[in-house]
Short mmCIF file of C-alpha atoms in Angstrom, two decimals:
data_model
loop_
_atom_site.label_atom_id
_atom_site.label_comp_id
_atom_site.label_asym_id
_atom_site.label_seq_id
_atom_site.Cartn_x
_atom_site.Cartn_y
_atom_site.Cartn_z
CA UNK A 1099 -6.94 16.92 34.17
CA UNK A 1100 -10.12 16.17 32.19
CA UNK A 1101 -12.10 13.53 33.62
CA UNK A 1102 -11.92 9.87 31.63
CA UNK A 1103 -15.27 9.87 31.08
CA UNK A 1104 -15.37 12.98 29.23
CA UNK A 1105 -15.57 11.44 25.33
CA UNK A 1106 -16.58 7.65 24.61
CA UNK A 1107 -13.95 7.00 22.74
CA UNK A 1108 -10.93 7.90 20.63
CA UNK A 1109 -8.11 6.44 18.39
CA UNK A 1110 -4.70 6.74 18.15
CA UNK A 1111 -2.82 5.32 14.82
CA UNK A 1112 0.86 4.31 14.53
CA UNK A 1113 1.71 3.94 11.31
CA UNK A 1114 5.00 2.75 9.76
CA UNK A 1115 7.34 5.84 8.45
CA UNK A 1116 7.04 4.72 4.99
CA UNK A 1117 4.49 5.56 2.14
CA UNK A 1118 2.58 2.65 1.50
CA UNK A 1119 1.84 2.32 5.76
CA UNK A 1120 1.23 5.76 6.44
CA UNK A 1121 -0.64 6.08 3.63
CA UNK A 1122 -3.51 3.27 4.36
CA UNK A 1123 -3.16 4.13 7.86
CA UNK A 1124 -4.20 7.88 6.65
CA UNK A 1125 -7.04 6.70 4.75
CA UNK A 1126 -8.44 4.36 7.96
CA UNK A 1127 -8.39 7.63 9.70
CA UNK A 1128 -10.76 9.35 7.61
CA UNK A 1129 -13.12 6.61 7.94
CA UNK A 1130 -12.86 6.34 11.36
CA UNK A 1131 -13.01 10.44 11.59
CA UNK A 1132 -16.48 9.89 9.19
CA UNK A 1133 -18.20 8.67 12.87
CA UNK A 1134 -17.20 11.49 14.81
CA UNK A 1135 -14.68 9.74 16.77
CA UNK A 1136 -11.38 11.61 16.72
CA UNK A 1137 -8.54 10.09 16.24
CA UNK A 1138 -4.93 11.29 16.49
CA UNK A 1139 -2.33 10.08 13.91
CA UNK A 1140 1.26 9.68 15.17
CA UNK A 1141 4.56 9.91 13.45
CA UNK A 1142 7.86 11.89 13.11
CA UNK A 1143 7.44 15.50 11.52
CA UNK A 1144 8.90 14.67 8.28
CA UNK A 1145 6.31 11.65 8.01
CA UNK A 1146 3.49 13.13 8.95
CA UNK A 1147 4.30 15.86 6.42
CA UNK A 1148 4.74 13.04 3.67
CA UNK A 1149 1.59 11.71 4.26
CA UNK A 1150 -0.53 14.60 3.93
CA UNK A 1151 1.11 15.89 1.02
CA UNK A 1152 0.86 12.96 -0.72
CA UNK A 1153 -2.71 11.59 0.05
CA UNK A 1154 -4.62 11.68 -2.97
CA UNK A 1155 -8.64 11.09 -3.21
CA UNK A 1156 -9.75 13.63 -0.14
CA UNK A 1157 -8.27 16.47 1.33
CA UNK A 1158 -6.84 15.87 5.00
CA UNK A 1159 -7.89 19.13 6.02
CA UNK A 1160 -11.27 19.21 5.28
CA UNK A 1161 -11.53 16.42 8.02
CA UNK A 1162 -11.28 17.91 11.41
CA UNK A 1163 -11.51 14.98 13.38
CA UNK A 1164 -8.46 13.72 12.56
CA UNK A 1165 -5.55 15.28 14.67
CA UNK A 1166 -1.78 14.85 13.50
CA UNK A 1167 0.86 14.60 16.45
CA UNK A 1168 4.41 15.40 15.26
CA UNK A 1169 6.55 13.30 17.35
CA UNK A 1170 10.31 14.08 17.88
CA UNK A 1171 11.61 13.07 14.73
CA UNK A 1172 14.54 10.51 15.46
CA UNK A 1173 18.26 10.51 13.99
CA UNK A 1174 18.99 8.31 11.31
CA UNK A 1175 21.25 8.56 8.23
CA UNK A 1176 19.33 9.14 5.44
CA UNK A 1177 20.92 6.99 2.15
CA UNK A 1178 19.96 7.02 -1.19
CA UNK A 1179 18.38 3.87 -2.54
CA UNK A 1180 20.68 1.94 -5.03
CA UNK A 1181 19.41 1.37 -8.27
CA UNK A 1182 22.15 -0.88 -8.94
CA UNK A 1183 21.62 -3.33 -6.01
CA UNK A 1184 21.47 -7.10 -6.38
CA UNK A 1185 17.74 -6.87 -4.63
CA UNK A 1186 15.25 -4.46 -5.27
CA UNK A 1187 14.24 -4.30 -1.34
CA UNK A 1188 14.71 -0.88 -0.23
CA UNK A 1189 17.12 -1.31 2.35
CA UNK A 1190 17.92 2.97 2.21
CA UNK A 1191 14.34 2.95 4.26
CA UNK A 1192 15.92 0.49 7.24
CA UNK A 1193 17.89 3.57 8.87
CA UNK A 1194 14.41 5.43 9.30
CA UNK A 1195 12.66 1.90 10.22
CA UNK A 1196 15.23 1.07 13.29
CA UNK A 1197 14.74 5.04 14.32
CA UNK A 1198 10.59 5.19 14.65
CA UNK A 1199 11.55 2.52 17.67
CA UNK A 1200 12.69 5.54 19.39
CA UNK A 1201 9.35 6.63 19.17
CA UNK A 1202 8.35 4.33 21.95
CA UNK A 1203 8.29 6.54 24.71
CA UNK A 1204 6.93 9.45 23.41
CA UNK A 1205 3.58 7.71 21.99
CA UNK A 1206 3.25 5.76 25.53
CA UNK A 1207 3.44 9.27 26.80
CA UNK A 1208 0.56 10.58 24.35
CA UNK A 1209 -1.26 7.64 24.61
CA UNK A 1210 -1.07 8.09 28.47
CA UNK A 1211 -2.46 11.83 28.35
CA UNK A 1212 -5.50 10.59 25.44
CA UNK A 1213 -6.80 8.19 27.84
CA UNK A 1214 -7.45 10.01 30.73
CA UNK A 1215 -10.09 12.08 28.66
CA UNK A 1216 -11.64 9.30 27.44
CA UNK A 1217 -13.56 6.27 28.71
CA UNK A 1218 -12.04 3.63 25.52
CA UNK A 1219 -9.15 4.24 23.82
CA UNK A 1220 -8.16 2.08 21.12
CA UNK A 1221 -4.49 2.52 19.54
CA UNK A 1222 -4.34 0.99 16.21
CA UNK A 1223 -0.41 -0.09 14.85
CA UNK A 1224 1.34 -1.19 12.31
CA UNK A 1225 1.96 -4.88 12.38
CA UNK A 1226 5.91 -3.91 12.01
CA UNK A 1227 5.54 -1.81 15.35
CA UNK A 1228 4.29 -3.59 18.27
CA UNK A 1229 7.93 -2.62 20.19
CA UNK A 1230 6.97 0.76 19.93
CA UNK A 1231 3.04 0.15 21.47
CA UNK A 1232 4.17 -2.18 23.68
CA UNK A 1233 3.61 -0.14 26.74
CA UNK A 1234 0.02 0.50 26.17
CA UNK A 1235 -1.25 -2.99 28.18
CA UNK A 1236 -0.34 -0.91 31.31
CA UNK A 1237 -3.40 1.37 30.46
CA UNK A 1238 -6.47 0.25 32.00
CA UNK A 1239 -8.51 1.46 29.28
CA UNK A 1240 -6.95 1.16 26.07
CA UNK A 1241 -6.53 -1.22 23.80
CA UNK A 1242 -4.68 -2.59 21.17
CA UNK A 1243 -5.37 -3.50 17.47
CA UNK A 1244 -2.39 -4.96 14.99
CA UNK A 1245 -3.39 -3.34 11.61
CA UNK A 1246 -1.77 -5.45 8.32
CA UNK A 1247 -0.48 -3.28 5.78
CA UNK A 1248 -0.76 -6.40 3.42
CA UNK A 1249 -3.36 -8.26 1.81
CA UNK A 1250 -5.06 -11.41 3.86
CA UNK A 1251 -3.76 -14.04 1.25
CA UNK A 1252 -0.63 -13.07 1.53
CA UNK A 1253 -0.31 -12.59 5.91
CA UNK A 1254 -1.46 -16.49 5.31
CA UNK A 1255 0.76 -17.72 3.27
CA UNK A 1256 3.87 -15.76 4.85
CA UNK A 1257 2.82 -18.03 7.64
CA UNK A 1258 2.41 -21.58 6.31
CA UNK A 1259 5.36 -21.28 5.26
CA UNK A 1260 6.75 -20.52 8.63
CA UNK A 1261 4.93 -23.61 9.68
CA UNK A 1262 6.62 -25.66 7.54
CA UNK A 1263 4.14 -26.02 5.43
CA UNK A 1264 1.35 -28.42 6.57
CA UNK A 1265 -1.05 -29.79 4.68
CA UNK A 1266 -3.71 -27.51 3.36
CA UNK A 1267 -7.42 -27.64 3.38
CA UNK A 1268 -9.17 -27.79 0.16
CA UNK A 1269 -9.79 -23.96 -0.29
CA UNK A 1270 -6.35 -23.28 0.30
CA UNK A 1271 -4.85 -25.27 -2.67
CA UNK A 1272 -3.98 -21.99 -4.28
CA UNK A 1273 -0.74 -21.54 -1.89
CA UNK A 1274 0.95 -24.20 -3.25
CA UNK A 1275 1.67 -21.94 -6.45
CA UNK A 1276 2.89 -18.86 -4.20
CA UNK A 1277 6.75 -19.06 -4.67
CA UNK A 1278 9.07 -18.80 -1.43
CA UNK A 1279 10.01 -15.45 0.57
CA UNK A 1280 13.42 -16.49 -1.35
CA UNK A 1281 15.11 -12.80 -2.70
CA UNK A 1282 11.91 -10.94 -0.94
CA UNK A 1283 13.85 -9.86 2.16
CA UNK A 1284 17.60 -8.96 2.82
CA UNK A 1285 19.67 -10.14 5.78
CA UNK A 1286 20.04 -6.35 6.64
CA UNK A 1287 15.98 -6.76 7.38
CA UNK A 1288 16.82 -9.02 10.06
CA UNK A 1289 17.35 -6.70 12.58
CA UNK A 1290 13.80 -4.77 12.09
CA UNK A 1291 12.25 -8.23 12.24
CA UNK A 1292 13.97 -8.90 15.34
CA UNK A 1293 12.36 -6.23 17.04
CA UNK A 1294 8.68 -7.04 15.77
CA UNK A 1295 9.26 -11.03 17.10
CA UNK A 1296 10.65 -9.88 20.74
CA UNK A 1297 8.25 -6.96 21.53
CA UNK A 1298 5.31 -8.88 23.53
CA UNK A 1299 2.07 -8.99 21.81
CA UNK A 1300 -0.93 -6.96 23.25
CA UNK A 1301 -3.51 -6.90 20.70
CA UNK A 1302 -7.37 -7.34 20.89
CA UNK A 1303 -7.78 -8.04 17.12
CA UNK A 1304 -7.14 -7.69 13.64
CA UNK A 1305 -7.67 -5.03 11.06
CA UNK A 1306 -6.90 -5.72 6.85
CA UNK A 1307 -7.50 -3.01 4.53
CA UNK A 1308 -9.05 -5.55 2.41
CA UNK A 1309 -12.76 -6.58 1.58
CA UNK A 1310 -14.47 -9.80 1.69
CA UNK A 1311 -15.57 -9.49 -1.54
CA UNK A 1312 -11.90 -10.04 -2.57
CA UNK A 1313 -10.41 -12.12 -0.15
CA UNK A 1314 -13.15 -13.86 1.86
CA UNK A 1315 -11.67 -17.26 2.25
CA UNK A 1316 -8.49 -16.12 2.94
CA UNK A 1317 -9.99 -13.73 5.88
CA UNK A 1318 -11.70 -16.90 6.92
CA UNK A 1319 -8.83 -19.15 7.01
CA UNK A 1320 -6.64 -16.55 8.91
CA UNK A 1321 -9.94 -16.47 11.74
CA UNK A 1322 -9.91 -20.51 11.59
CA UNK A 1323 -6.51 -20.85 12.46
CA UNK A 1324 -5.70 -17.55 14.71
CA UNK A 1325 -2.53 -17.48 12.50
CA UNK A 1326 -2.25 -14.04 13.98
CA UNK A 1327 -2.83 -14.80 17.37
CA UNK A 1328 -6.43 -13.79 17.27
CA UNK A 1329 -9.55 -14.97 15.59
CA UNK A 1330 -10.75 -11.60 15.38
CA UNK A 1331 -10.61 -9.78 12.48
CA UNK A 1332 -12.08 -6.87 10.76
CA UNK A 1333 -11.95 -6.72 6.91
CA UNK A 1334 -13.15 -3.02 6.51
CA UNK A 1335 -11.26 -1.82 3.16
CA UNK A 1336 -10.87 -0.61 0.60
CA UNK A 1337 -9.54 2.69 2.79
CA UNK A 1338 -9.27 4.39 -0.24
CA UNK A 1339 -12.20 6.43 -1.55
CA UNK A 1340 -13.51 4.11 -4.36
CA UNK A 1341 -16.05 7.45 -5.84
CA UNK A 1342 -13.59 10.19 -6.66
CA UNK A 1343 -14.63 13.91 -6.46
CA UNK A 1344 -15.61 15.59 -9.46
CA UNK A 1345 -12.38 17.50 -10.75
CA UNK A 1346 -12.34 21.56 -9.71
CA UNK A 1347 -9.21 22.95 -10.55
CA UNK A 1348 -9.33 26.39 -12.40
CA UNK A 1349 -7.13 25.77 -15.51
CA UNK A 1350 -5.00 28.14 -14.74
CA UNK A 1351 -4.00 26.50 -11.39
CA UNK A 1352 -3.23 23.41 -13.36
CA UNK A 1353 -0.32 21.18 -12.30
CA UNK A 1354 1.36 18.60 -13.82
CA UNK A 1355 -0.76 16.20 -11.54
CA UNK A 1356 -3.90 17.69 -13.05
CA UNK A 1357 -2.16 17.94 -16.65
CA UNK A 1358 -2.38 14.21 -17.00
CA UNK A 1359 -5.81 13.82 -15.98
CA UNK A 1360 -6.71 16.31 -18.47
CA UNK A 1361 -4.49 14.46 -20.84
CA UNK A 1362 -6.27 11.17 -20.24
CA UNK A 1363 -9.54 12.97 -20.74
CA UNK A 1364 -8.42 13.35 -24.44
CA UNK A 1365 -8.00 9.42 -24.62
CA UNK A 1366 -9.96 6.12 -25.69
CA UNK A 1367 -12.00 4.21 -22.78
CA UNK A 1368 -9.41 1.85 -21.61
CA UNK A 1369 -6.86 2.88 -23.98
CA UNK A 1370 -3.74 4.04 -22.11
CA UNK A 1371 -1.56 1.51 -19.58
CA UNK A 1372 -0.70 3.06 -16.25
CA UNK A 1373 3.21 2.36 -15.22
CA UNK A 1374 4.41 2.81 -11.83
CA UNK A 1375 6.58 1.35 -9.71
CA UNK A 1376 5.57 2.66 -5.93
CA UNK A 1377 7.50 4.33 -3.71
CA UNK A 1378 10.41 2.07 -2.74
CA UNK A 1379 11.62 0.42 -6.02
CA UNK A 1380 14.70 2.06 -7.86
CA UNK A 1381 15.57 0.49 -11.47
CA UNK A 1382 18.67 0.79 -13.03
CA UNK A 1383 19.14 2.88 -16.17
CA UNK A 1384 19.97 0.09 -18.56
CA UNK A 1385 16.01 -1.38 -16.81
CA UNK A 1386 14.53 1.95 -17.83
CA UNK A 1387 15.58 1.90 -21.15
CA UNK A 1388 14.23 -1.42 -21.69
CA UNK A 1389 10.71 -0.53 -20.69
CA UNK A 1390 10.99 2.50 -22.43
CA UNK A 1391 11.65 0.46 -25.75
CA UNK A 1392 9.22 -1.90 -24.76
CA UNK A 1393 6.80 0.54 -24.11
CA UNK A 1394 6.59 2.35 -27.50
CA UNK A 1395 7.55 -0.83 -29.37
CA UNK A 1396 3.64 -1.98 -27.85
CA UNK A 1397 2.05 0.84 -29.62
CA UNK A 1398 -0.25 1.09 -26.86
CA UNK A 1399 -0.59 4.34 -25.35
CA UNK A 1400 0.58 5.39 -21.41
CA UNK A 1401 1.38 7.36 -18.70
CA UNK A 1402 4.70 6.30 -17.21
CA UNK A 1403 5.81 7.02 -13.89
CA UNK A 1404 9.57 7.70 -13.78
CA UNK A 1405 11.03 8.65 -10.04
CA UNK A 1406 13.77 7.42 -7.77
CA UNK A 1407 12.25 5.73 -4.74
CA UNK A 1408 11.44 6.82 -1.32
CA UNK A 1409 14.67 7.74 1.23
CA UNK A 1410 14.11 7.52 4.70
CA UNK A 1411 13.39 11.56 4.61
CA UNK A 1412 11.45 12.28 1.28
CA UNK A 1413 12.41 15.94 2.02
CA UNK A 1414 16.37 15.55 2.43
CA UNK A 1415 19.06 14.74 -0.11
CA UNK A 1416 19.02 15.15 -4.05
CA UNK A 1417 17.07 12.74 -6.39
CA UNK A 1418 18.28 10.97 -9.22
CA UNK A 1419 16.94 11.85 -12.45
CA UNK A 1420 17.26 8.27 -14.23
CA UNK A 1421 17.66 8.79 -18.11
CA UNK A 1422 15.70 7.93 -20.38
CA UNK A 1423 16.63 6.98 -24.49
CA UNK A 1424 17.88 10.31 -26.31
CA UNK A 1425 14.96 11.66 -28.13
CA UNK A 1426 12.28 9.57 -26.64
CA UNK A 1427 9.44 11.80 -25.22
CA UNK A 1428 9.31 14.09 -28.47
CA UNK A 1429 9.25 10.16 -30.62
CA UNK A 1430 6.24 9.05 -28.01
CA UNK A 1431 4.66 12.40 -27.41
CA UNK A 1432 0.86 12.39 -28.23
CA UNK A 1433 0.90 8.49 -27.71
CA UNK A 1434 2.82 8.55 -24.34
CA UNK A 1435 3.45 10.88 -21.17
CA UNK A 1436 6.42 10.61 -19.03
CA UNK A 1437 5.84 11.69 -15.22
CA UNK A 1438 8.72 12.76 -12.91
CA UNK A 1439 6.78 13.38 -9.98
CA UNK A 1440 4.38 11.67 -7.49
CA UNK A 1441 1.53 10.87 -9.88
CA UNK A 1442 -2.34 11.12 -8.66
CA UNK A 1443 -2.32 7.27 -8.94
CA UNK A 1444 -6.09 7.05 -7.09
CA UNK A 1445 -7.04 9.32 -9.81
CA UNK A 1446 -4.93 8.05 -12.67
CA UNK A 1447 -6.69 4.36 -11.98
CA UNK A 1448 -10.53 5.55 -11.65
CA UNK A 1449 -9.90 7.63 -15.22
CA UNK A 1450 -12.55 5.82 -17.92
CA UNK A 1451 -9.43 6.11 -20.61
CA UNK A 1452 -7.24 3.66 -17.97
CA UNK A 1453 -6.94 0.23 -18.99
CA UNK A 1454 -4.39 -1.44 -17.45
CA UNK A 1455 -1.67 -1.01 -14.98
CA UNK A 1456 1.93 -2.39 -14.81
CA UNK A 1457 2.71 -2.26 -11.35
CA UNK A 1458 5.28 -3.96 -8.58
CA UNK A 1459 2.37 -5.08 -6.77
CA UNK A 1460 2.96 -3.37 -3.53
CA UNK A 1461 -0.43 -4.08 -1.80
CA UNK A 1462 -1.44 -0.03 -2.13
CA UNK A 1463 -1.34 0.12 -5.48
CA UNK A 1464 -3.17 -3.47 -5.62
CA UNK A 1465 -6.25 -2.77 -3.35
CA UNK A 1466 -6.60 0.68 -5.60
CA UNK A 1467 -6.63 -1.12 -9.08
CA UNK A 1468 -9.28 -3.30 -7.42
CA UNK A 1469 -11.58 -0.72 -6.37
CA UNK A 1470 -11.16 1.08 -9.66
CA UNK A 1471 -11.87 -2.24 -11.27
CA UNK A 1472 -8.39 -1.98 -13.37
CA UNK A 1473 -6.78 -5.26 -14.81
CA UNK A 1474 -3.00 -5.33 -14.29
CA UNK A 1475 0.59 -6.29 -15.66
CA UNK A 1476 2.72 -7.73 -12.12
CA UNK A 1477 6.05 -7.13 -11.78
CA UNK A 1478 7.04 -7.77 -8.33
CA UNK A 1479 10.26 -6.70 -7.05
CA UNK A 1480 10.20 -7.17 -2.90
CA UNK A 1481 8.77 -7.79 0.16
CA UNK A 1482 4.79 -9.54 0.05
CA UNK A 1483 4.59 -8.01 -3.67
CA UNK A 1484 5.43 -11.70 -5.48
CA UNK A 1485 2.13 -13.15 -3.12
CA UNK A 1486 0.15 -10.17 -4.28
CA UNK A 1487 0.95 -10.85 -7.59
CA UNK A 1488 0.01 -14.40 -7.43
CA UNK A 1489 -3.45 -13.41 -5.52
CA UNK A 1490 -3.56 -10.66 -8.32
CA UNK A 1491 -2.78 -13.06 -11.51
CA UNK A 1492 -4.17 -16.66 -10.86
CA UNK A 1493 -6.34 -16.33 -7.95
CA UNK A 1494 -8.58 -13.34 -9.10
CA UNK A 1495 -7.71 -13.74 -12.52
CA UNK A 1496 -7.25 -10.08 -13.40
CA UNK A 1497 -3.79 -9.93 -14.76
CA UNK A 1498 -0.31 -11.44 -16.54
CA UNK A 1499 3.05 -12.14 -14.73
CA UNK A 1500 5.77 -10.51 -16.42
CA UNK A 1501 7.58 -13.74 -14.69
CA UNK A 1502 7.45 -16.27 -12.44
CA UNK A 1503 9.32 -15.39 -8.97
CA UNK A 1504 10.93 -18.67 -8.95
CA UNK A 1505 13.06 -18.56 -12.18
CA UNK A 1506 16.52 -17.30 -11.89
CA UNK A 1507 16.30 -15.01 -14.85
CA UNK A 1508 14.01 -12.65 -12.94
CA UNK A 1509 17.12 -11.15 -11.24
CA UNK A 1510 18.70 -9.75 -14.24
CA UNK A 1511 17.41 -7.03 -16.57
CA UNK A 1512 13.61 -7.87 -18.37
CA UNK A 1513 14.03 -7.20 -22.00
CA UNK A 1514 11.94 -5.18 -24.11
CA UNK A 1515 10.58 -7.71 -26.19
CA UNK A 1516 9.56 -8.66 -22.84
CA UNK A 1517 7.67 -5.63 -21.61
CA UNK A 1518 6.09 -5.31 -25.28
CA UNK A 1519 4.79 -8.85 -24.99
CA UNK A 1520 2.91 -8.30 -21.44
CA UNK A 1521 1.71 -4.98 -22.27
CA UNK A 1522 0.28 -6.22 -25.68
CA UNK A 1523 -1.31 -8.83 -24.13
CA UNK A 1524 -3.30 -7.31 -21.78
CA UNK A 1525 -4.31 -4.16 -23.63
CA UNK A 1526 -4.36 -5.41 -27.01
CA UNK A 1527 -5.97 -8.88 -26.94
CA UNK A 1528 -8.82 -10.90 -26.09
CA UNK A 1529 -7.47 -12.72 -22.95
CA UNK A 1530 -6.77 -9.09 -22.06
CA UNK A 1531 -10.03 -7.97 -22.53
CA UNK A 1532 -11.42 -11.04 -20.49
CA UNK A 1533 -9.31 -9.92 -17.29
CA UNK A 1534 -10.24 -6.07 -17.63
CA UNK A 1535 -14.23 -7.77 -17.43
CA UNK A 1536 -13.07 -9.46 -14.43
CA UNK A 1537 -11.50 -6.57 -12.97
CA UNK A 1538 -14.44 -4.63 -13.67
CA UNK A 1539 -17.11 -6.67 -11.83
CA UNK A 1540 -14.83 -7.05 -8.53
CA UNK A 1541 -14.30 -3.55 -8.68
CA UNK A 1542 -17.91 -2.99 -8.76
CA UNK A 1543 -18.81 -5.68 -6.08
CA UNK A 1544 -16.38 -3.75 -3.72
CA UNK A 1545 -17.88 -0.38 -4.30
CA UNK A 1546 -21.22 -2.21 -3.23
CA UNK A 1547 -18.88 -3.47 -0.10
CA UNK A 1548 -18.40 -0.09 1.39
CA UNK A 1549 -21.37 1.39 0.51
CA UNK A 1550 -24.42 1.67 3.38
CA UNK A 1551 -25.07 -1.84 3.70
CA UNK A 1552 -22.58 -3.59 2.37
CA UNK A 1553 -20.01 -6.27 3.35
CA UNK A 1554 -17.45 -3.94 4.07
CA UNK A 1555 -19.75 -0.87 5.67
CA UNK A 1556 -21.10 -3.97 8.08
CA UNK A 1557 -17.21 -4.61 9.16
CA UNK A 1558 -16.16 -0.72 9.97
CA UNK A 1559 -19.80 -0.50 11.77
CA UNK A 1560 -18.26 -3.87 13.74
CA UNK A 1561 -15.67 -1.99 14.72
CA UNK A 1562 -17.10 1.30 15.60
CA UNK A 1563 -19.45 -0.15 18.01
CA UNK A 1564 -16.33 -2.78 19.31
CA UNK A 1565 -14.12 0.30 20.02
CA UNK A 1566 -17.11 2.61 21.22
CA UNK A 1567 -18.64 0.05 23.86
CA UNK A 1568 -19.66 0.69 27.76
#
């Protein structure tokens, strides 16, 4: 066996087997990778392979440093989501969730062989997994860090409301307009939650794909308070590249990924509205239809992603096709372009012709309209996405609500008159063209973050030299 001593360090990330986790998780690695430290990303097969075909801004393979470990991938049933359901939380994922605990053993085992040929070895997991890392504390030298998949303001306010809500200082006023976690979380999430709470904690800090330029007092009220346990915390994002690569693709190797871009290249600056829903939110057909009426009754021009959500196993099991109004891309063609297929979003956003961008809020798509400096329309539908859009809408001031979380009528269908009304008013009028200013300037001040020298660069350097010391 390779002496310890052998490389100074290494990293090991444990990402959550869904697309909005193993995504960031993907794009930390690349940074990480950028300092010649190598770092070994760990999953099942199937999510490993979801990741990489679905990362968008950099090719994975042009980065050698970053090694990909197919684990054993565990059995689970593999459901379709329900467009249908009561909730939009994306309980067809939980089978896949309650199966990556199996992966405890074998990552203690990698983990195990990685640090005896190294001196440090730092394991970075999801904040949903510390049952699977649990066994790391019995390795001399390695460490844990908890990496949160969600934005700073909303880890905070997820917990004073835990606490009962106690009173708040005076920079923290803005939480009393975040609604509850009412309708965010099923009961069948209970049992994932259950192992997150029992697994003992083991972790040496704190890592937000965030930037301070965005969420600075919330970073610093989450250090105040250790309301994760530990006051130390790295705010190193964006992860995702905020300068795209100039566009190479011979025409005649076009795709429907690169037809849009060349279709937005035809376009207005900030003409078009992005739609997209992520990867775990199904809408009924009768929702669909609405939007789709909505949509052209705007008159604004988009690009409209249409797909069923995420299973457990992207790669198993047929995909709804959700219909859309007889005759309606040939009535919105030249004005509007329907998408049935995972969308260059990273792209999409960073196009000059983009605009706006009605989106669920998932904390993904959030950090990328930031750092492309694109205003938004928020229509949360789970999870941390109703804080997001509350950080998004009144704290940043860089978008409209298409309602408030707390009203009742949110759980039914949103009309088209609806959907028109939003999308008008952020592409179409001045309060509109107020928040796309906003958006513009914080996207600029966090490309400054991550550049040499900035706020940002400073925090990754942090934790390079944390994770790399004698």
């Amino acid at each position: 066996m390779a002496n310890h001593q052998e490389l100074p360090a290494a990293v090991v990330m444990v990402p959550l087997p869904a697309q909005g986790h193993l995504n960031q998780l993907l794009h930390f690695s690349r940074l990480i990778a950028a300092h010649n430290i190598p770092v070994h990303y760990v999953a099942a097969a199937a999510h490993i392979r979801q990741a990489k075909t679905r990362v968008h801004g950099w090719d994975p393979s042009s980065t050698a440093a970053v090694h990909f470990h197919e684990l054993p991938t565990p059995t689970f049933t593999n459901p379709p989501p329900d467009p249908n359901a009561a909730t939009k939380f994306p309980t067809q994922l939980i089978p896949s969730l309650l199966s990556s605990m199996d992966l405890r053993q074998p990552v203690y085992e990698l983990v195990q062989k990685l640090a005896a040929t190294t001196r440090r070895l730092a394991v970075v997991y999801d904040s949903s997994l510390p049952y699977v890392v649990q066994d790391v504390r019995n390795i001399p030298n390695a460490e844990a860090y908890c990496f949160h998949s969600i934005a700073a303001f909303s880890v905070y306010s997820f917990s004073w409301e835990y606490r009962g809500k106690p009173a708040l200082p005076n920079e923290a006023k803005i939480f009393e307009q975040v609604p509850t976690a009412d309708g965010c979380f099923p009961p069948e999430f209970a049992e994932v939650m259950k192992f997150q709470h029992e697994a003992p904690k083991f972790n040496s800090g704190d890592i937000y794909n965030t930037s301070r330029a965005i969420e600075g007092a919330y970073i610093d009220l989450l250090a105040k308070e250790k309301t994760t346990g530990t006051g130390t915390i790295w705010a190193v994002g964006p992860f995702n590249p905020v300068v795209l690569p100039e566009r190479k693709l011979p025409e005649a190797e076009a795709d429907e990924r690169e037809e849009c871009l060349k279709w937005l290249d035809k376009q207005g600056k900030n003409s078009v509205i992005f739609v997209s829903f992520g990867s775990t939110c199904s809408l009924s057909d009768e929702q669909i239809s609405e939007i789709a009426v909505g949509l052209e009754r705007s008159g604004q021009k988009f690009i409209w992603v249409v797909r069923e959500a995420d299973r457990g196993n992207v790669f198993e099991g047929d995909v709804r096709r959700a219909p859309l109004p007889q005759g309606y891309e040939e009535t919105i063609r030249g004005r509007g372009l329907i998408l049935r297929d995972w969308a260059p979003q990273l792209e999409i956003l960073g196009h000059v012709s983009t605009g706006g961008f009605l989106t669920h809020c998932g904390w993904n798509s959030c950090i990328e309209s930031i750092s492309m400096g694109v205003a938004v329309v928020a229509w949360p539908m789970h999870s941390d996405q109703p804080r997001n859009a509350v950080l998004m809408t009144k704290a940043l001031g860089i978008g409209v609500e298409v309602f408030e979380w707390g009203r009742q009528d949110r759980l039914g269908v949103v009309s088209s008159d609806t959907v028109e009304s939003v999308v008008t008013r952020l592409m179409a009028s001045e309060e509109g063209d107020e928040m796309r200013k906003r958006a513009a300037q914080l996207g600029d001040a966090v490309k400054k973050s991550v550049m040499g020298g900035g706020i940002s660069s400073k925090e990754l350097d942090s934790f390079i030299s944390h994770i790399t010391r004698s």
